[in-house]
Short mmCIF file of C-alpha atoms and ligand atoms in Angstrom, two decimals:
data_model
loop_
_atom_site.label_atom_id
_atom_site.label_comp_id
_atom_site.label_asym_id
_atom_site.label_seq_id
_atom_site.Cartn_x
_atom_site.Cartn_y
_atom_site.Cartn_z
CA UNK A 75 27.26 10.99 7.97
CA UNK A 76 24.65 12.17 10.19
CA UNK A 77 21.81 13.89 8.35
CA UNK A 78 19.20 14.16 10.90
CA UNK A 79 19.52 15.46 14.09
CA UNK A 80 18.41 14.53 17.44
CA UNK A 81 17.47 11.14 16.76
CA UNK A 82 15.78 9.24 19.89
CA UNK A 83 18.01 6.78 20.60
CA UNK A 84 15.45 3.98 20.49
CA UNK A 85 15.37 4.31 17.22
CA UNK A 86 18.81 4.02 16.17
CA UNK A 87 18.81 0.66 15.92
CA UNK A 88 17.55 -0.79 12.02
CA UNK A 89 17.35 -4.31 13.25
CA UNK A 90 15.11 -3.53 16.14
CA UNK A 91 13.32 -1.07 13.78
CA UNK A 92 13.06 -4.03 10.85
CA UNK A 93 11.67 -6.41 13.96
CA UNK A 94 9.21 -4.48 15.22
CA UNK A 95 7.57 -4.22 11.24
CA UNK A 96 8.38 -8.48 10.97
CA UNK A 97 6.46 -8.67 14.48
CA UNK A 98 3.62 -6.81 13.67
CA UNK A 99 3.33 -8.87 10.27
CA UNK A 100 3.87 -12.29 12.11
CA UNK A 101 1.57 -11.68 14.62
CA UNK A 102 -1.04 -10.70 12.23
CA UNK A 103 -0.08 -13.99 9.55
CA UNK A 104 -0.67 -15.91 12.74
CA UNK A 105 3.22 -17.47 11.86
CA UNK A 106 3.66 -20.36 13.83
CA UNK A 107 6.26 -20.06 16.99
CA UNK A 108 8.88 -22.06 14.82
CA UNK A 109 8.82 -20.60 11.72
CA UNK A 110 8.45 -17.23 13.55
CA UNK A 111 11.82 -18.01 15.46
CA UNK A 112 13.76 -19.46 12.44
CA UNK A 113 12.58 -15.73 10.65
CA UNK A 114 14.00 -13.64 13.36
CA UNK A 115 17.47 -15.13 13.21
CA UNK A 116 20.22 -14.77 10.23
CA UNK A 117 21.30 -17.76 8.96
CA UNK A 118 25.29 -17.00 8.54
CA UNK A 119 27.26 -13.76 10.17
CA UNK A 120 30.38 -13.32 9.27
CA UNK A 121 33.11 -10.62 10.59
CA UNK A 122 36.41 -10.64 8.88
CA UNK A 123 39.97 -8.68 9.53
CA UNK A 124 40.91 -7.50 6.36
CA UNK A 125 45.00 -5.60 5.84
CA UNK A 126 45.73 -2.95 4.13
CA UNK A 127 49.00 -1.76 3.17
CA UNK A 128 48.26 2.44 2.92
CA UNK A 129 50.06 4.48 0.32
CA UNK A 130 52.10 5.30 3.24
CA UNK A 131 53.36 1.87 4.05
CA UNK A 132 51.51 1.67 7.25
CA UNK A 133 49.44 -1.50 7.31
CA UNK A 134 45.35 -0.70 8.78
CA UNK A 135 43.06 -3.74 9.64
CA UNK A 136 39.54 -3.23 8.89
CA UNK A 137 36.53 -5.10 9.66
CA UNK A 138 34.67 -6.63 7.34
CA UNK A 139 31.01 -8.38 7.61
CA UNK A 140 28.87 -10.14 5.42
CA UNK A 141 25.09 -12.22 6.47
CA UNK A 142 23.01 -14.22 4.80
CA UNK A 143 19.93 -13.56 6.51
CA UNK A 144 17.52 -16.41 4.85
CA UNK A 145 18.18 -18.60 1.90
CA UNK A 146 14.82 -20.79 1.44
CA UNK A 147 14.14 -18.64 -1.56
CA UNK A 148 17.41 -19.44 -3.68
CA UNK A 149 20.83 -17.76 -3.60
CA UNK A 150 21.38 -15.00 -1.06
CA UNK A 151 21.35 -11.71 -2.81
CA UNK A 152 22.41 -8.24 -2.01
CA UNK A 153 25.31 -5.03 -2.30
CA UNK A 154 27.92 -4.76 -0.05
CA UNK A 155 28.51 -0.91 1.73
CA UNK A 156 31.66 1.11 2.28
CA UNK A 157 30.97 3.64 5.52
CA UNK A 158 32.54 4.26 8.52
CA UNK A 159 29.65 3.76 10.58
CA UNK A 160 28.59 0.46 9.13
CA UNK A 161 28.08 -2.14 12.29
CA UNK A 162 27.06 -5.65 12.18
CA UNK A 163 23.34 -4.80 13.58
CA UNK A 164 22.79 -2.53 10.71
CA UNK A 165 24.25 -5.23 8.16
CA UNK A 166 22.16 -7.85 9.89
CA UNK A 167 18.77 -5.43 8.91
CA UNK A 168 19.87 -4.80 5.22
CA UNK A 169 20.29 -8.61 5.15
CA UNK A 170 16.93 -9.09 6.25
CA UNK A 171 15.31 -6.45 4.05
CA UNK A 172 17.16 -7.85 1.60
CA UNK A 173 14.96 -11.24 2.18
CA UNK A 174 11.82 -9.70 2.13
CA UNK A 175 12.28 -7.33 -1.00
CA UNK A 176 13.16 -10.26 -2.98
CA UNK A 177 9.89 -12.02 -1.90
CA UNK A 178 7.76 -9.13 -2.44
CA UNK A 179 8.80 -8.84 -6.37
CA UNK A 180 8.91 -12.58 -5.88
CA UNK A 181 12.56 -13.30 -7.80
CA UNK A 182 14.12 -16.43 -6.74
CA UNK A 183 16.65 -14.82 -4.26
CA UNK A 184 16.87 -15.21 -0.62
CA UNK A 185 18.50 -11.95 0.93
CA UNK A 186 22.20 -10.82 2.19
CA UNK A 187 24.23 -7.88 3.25
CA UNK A 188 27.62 -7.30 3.24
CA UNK A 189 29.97 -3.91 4.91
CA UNK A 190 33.00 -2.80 5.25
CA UNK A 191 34.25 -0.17 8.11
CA UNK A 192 36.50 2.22 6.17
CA UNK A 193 36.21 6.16 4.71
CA UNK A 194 36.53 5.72 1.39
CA UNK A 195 36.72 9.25 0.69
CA UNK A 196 39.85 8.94 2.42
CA UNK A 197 41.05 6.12 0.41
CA UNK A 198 42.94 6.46 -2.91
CA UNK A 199 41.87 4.18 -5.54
CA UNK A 200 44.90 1.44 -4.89
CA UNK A 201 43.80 0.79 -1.54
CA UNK A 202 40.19 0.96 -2.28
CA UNK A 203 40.95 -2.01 -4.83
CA UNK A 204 43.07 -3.68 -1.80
CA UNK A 205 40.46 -3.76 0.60
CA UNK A 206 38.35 -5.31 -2.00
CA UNK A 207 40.12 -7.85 -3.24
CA UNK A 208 41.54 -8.78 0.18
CA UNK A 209 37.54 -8.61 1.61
CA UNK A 210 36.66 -10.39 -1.08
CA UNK A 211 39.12 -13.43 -0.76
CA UNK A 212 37.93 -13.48 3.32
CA UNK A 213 34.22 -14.08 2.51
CA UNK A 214 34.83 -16.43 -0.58
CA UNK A 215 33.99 -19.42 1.46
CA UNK A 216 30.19 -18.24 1.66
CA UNK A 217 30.05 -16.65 -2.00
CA UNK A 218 29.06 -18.23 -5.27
CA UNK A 219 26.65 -18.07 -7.97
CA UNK A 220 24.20 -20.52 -6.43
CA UNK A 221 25.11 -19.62 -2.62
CA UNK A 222 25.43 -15.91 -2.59
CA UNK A 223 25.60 -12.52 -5.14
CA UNK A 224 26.46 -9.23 -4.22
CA UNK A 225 25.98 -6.16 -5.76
CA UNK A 226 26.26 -2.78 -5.20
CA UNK A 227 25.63 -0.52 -2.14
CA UNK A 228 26.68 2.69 -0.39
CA UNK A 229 30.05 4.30 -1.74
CA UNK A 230 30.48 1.18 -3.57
CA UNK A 231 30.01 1.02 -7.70
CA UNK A 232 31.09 -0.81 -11.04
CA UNK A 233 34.37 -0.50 -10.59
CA UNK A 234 34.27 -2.30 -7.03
CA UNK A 235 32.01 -5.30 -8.44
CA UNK A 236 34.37 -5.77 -11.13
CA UNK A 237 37.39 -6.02 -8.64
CA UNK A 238 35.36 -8.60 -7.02
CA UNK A 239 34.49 -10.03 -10.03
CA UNK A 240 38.02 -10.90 -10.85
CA UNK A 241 39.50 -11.36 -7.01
CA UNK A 242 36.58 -14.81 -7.26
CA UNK A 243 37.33 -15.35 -10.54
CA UNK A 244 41.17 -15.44 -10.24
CA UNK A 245 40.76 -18.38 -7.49
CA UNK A 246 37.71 -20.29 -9.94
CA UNK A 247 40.68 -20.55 -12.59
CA UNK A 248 37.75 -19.18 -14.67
CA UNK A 249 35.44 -16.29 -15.48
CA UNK A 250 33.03 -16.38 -13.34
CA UNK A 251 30.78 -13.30 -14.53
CA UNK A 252 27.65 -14.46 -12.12
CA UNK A 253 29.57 -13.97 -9.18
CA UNK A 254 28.51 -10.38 -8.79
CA UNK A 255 25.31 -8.53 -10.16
CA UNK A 256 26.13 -4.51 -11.08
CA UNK A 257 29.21 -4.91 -12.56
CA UNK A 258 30.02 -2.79 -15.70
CA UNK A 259 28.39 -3.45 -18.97
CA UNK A 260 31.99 -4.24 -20.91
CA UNK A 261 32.18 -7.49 -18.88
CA UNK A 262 28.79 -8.69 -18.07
CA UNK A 263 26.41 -6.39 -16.50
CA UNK A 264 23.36 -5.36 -17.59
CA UNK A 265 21.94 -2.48 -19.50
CA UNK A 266 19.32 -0.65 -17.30
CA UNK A 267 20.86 -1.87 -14.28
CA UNK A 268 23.11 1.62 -13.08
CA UNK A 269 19.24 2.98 -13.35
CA UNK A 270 16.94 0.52 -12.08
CA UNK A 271 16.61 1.49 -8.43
CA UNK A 272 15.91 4.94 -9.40
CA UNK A 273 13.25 4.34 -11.96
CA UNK A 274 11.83 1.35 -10.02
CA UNK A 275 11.29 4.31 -7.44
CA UNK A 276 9.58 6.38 -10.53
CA UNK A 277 7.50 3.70 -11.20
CA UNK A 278 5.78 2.94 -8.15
CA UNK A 279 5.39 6.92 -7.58
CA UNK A 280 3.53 7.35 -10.75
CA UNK A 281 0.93 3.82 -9.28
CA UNK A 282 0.94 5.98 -5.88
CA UNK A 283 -0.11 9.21 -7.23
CA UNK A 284 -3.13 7.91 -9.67
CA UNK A 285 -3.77 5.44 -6.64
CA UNK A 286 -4.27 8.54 -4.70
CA UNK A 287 -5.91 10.75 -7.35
CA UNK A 288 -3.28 13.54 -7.60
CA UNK A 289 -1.78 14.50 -11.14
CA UNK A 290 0.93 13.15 -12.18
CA UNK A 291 2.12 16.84 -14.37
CA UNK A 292 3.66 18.97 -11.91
CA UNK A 293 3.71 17.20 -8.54
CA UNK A 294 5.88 18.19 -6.60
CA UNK A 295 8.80 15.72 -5.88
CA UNK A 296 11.29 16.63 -3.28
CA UNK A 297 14.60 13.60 -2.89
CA UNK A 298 17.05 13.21 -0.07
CA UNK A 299 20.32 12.16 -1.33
CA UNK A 300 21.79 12.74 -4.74
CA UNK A 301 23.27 9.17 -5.47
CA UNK A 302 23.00 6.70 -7.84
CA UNK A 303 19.50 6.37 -6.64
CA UNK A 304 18.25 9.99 -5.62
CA UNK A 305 19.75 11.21 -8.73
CA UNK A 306 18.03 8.98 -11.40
CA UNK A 307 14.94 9.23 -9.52
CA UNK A 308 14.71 12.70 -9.72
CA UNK A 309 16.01 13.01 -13.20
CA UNK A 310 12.89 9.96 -14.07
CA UNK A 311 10.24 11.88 -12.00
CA UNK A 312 11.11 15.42 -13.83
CA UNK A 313 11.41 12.98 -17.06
CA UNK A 314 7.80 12.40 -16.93
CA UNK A 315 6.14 15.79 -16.15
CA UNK A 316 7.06 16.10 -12.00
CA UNK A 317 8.57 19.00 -10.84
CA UNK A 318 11.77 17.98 -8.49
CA UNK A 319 11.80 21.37 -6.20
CA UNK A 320 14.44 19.93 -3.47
CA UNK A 321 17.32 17.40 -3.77
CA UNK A 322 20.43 17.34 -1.42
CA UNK A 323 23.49 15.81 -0.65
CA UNK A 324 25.59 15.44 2.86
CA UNK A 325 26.77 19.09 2.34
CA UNK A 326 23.50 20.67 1.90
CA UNK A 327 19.72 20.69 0.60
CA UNK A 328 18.53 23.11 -2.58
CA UNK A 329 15.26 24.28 -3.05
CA UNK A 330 13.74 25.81 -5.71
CA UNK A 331 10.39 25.69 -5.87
CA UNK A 332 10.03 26.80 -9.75
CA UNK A 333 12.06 23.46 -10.37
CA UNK A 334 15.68 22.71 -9.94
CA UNK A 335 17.70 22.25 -13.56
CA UNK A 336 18.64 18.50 -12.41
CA UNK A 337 20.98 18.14 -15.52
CA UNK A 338 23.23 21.01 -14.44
CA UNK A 339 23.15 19.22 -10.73
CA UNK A 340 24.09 15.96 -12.35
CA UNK A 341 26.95 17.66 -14.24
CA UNK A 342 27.90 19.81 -11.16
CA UNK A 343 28.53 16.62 -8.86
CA UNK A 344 29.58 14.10 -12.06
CA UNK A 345 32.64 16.77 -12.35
CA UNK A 346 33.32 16.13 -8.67
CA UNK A 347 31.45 18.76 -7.25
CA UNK A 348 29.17 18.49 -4.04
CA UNK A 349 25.32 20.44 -4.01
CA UNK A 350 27.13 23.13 -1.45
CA UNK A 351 28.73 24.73 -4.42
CA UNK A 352 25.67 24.67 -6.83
CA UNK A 353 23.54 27.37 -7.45
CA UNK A 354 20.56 26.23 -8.90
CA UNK A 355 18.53 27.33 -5.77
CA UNK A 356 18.66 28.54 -1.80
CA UNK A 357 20.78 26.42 0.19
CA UNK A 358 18.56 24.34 3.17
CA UNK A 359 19.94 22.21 5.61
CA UNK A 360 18.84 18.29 5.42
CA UNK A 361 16.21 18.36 8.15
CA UNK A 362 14.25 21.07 6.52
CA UNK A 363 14.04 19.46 3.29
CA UNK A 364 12.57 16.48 4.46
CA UNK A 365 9.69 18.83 5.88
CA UNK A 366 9.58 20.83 2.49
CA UNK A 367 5.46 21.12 1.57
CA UNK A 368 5.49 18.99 -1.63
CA UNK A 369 3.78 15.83 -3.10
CA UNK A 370 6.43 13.22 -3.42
CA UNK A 371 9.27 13.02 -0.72
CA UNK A 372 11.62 10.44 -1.79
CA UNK A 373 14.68 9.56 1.17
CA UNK A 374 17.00 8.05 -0.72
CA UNK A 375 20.13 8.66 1.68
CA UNK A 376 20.18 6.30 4.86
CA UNK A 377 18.58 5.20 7.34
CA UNK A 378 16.73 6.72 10.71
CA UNK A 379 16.11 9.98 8.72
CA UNK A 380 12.59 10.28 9.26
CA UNK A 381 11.66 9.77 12.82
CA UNK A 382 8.89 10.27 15.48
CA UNK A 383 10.89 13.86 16.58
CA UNK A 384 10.52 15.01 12.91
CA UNK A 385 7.36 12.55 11.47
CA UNK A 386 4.79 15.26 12.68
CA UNK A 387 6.15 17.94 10.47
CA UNK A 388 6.06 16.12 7.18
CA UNK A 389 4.00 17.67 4.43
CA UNK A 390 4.49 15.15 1.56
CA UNK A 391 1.12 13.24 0.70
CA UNK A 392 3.38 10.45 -0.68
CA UNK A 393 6.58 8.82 0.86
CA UNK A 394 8.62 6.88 -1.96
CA UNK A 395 11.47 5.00 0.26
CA UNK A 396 14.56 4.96 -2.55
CA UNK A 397 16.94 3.80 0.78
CA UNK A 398 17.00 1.30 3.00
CA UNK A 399 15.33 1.71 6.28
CA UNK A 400 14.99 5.75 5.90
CA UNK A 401 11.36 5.92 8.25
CA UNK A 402 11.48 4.40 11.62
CA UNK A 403 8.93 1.77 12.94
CA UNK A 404 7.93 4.80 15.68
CA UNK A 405 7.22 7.36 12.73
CA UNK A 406 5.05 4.48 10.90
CA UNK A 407 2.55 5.59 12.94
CA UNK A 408 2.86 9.46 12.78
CA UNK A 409 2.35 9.18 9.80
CA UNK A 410 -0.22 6.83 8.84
CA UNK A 411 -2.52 8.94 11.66
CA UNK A 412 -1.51 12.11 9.17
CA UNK A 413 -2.75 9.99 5.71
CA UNK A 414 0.89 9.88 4.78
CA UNK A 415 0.88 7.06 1.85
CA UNK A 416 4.51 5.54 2.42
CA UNK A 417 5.57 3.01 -0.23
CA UNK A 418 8.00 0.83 1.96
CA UNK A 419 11.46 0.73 0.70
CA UNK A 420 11.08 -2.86 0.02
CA UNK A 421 8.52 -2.37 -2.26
CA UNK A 422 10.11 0.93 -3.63
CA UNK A 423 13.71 0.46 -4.06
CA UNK A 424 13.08 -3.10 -5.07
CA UNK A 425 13.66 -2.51 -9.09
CA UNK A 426 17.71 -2.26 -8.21
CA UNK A 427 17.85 -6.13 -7.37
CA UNK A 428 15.13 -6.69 -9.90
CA UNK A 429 17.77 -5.58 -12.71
CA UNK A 430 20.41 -7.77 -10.89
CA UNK A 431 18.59 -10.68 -10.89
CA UNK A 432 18.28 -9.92 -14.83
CA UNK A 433 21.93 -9.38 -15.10
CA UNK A 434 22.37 -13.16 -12.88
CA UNK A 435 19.83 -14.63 -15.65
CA UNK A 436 21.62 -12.79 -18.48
CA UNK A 437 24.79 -14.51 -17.51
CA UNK A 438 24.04 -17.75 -16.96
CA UNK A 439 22.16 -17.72 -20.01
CA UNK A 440 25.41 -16.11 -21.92
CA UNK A 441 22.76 -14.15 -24.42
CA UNK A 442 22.34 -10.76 -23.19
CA UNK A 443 18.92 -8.84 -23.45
CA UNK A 444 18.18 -4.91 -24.93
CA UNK A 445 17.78 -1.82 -22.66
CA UNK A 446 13.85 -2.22 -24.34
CA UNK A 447 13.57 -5.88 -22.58
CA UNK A 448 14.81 -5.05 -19.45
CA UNK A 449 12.86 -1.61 -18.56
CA UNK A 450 9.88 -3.50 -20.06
CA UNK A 451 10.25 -6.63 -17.56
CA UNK A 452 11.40 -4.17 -14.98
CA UNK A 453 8.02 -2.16 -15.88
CA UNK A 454 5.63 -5.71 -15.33
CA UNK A 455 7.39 -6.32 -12.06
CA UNK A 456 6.99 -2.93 -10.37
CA UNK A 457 3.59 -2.41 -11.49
CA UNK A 458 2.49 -5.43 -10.60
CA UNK A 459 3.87 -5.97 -7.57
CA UNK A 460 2.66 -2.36 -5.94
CA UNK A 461 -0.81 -3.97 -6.87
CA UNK A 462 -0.58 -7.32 -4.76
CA UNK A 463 0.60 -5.05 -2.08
CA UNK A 464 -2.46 -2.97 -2.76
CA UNK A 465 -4.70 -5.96 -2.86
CA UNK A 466 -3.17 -7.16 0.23
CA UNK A 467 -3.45 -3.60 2.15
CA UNK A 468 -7.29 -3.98 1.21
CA UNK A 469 -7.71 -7.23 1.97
CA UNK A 470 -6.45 -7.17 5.55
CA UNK A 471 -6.89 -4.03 6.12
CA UNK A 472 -3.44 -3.00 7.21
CA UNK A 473 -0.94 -0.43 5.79
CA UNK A 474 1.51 -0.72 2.69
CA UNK A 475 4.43 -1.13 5.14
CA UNK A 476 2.46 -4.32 7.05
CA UNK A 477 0.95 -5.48 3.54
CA UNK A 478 4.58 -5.51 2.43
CA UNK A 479 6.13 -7.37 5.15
CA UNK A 480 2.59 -9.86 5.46
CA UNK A 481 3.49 -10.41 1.66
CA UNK A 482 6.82 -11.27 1.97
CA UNK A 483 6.55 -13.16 5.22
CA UNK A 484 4.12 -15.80 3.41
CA UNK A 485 6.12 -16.17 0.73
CA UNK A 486 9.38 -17.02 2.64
CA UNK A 487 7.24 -18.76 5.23
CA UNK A 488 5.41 -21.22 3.06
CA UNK A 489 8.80 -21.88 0.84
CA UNK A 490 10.21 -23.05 4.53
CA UNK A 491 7.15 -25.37 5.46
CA UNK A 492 7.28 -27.36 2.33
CA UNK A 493 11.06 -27.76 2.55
CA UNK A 494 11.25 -28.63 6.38
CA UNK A 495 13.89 -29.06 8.81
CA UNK A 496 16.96 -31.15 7.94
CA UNK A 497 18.19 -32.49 10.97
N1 LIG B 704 22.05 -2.67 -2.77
C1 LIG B 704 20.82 -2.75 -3.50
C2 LIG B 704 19.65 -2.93 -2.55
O1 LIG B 704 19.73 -2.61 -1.38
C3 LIG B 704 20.87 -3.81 -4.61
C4 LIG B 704 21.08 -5.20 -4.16
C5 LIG B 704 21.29 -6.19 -5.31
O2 LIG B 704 21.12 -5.81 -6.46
O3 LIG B 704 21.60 -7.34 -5.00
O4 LIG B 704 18.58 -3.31 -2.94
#
């Protein structure tokens, strides 16, 4: 799914694009050459062959990859992603950012990534659970409560984390329910979790707006992609007195600048719908939504979507990153030269794998905690963490983006020079 056009090609790469931010922090940390290389490698890559028997009989092999990209910090965390155009380069950057969202909300997780090449809107439900289960089995060896914990991702949901939950479990002889973070509530996931991405992305867009002096009533909040994450957000923004005037999907953008009826959207696409066939406003396509004249823009599709071809045209004063990777290192700069105040999507998106981290606690603990606890906690570590990044954008004099990374950087960094090498 390609929703921006036209991309330069030098910026189509997310690890390059995730290197050049880790450079710019390193250099500026003054990271010693070691540490500095043993940051710019993964620690494990794995690529797997996983059959498939189709409904049809015919047997398909897909490829399969999952990397632990730095475990100093504890366990390697992070969702796994269903797309056709997943690659090993790309998983290798989610890994990564993976690493340094945990250490900017400072939970005790280092970071992973996992993918699997496959349409799985072209998959019935048997063979999605097939490719799961069989995925799952290839990448046991590296999984485990205390070595590595996915979650969810792109196209993949409860249902997918609980066929992973009991593929593991099957071969532990036991329950394992920490195996897997997102799963559904029934057997061990958390309450606030299906939303915590999405109102970790509220959060730190109502900090950004008073940190920039707009109101909070009526801003105008336009977000890209109408997921699990773009939807919530919006619905949270609107929730507390925003006005959500574009959202879009891979079909189309809708704009509506007296404010789009987000519950109708959420019941138009729940039912199976897609935004192409809703009429709650005129139809845009993707590109011009992005450049829609509005406070908040929050991506919260892929990655690559805002670039240097487009980054001049952007109107929003704030940029809340709900995905991974959705600004390019080349339109950091655009941007920052237009006042642009981007809260980096490891900052932004980080209340998802906040929640999981809950939901890891909540199972090991066996005593599970009320939707009040967890939005509260969720609440402390949002808020708190997009004011050390503050602190640290002041203090050195750098932007969000390089606070974030210089934040995260330390933490992993320092973690690695009191443990040493074990040779
Ligand atoms: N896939 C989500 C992310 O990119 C959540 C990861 C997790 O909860 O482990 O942050």
């Amino acid at each position: 799914m390609t929703l921006t056009k036209d991309i330069p090609l030098d910026e189509v790469n997310p690890f390059e694009s995730m290197m050049s931010r880790f450079d710019r922090a390193a250099e500026l940390l003054d990271l010693d050459r070691g540490l500095y290389t043993i940051l710019r490698n993964p620690e494990k890559q794995l690529i797997v062959s996983i059959p498939v028997r189709r409904d049809d009989e015919e047997i398909q092999v897909f490829t399969g990859f999952r990397v632990h990209y730095n475990t100093a910090r504890g366990p390697a965390k992070g969702g796994i992603r269903f797309s056709p155009d997943v690659t090993l380069e790309e998983v290798k950057a989610l890994a990564a950012w993976m690493t340094w969202k945990c250490a900017v909300v400072n939970i005790p997780f280092g970071g992973a990534k996992g993918g699997v090449v496959c349409d799985p809107r072209g998959m019935s439900t048997r063979e999605l659970e097939h490719l799961t289960r069989r995925y799952t089995a290839e990448i046991m060896s590296i999984l485990g409560p205390d070595t590595d914990v996915p979650a969810p991702d792109v196209n993949t949901n409860e249902q997918v984390m609980a066929w992973i939950m009991d593929t593991y479990s099957a071969h532990a002889r036991h329950t394992v329910t920490s195996i897997v973070t997102g799963k559904p509530i029934e057997m061990g996931g958390s309450l606030g979790r299906r939303d915590a991405t999405g109102r970790g992305c509220m959060l730190v867009t109502l900090e950004a707006l008073r940190q920039q002096g707009l109101p909070v009533e009526g801003a105008r909040v336009v977000v890209q992609g109408f997921g699990n994450v773009g939807s919530t957000a919006a619905r949270l923004c609107a929730q507390r007195g925003m006005k959500v005037v574009g959202i879009s999907d891979f079909t189309t953008g809708v704009h509506n600048e007296d404010g789009i009826d987000l519950e109708a959207a959420e019941d138009h696409v729940r039912a199976g719908g897609v935004l192409e066939d809703f009429e709650g406003g005129d139809h845009i396509a993707n590109a011009e939504l992005l450049e829609l004249d509005c406070e908040v823009l929050i991506p919260a599709a892929l990655e690559n979507q805002i670039t240097r071809a487009n980054a001049p045209r952007i109107q929003a004063k704030i940029i809340c990153e709900g995905a991974n990777g959705p600004t390019t290192a080349n339109a950091d700069a655009i941007l920052e030269d237009k006042g642009v105040f981007v809260i980096p999507d490891i900052l932004a998106n980080a209340g998802g794998v906040t929640v999981s981290y809950f939901e890891w606690v909540q199972n090991r603990e066996g005593y599970y905690w009320s939707r009040e606890r967890v939005e509260k906690r969720l609440k402390k570590i949002m808020v708190n963490s997009f004011k050390d990044v503050m602190r640290y954008t002041e203090s050195h004099d750098v932007s969000p983006r390089t606070a974030c990374y210089m934040l995260a950087i330390d933490r992993v960094a320092f973690v690695h020079r009191l443990r040493g090498i074990y040779a």
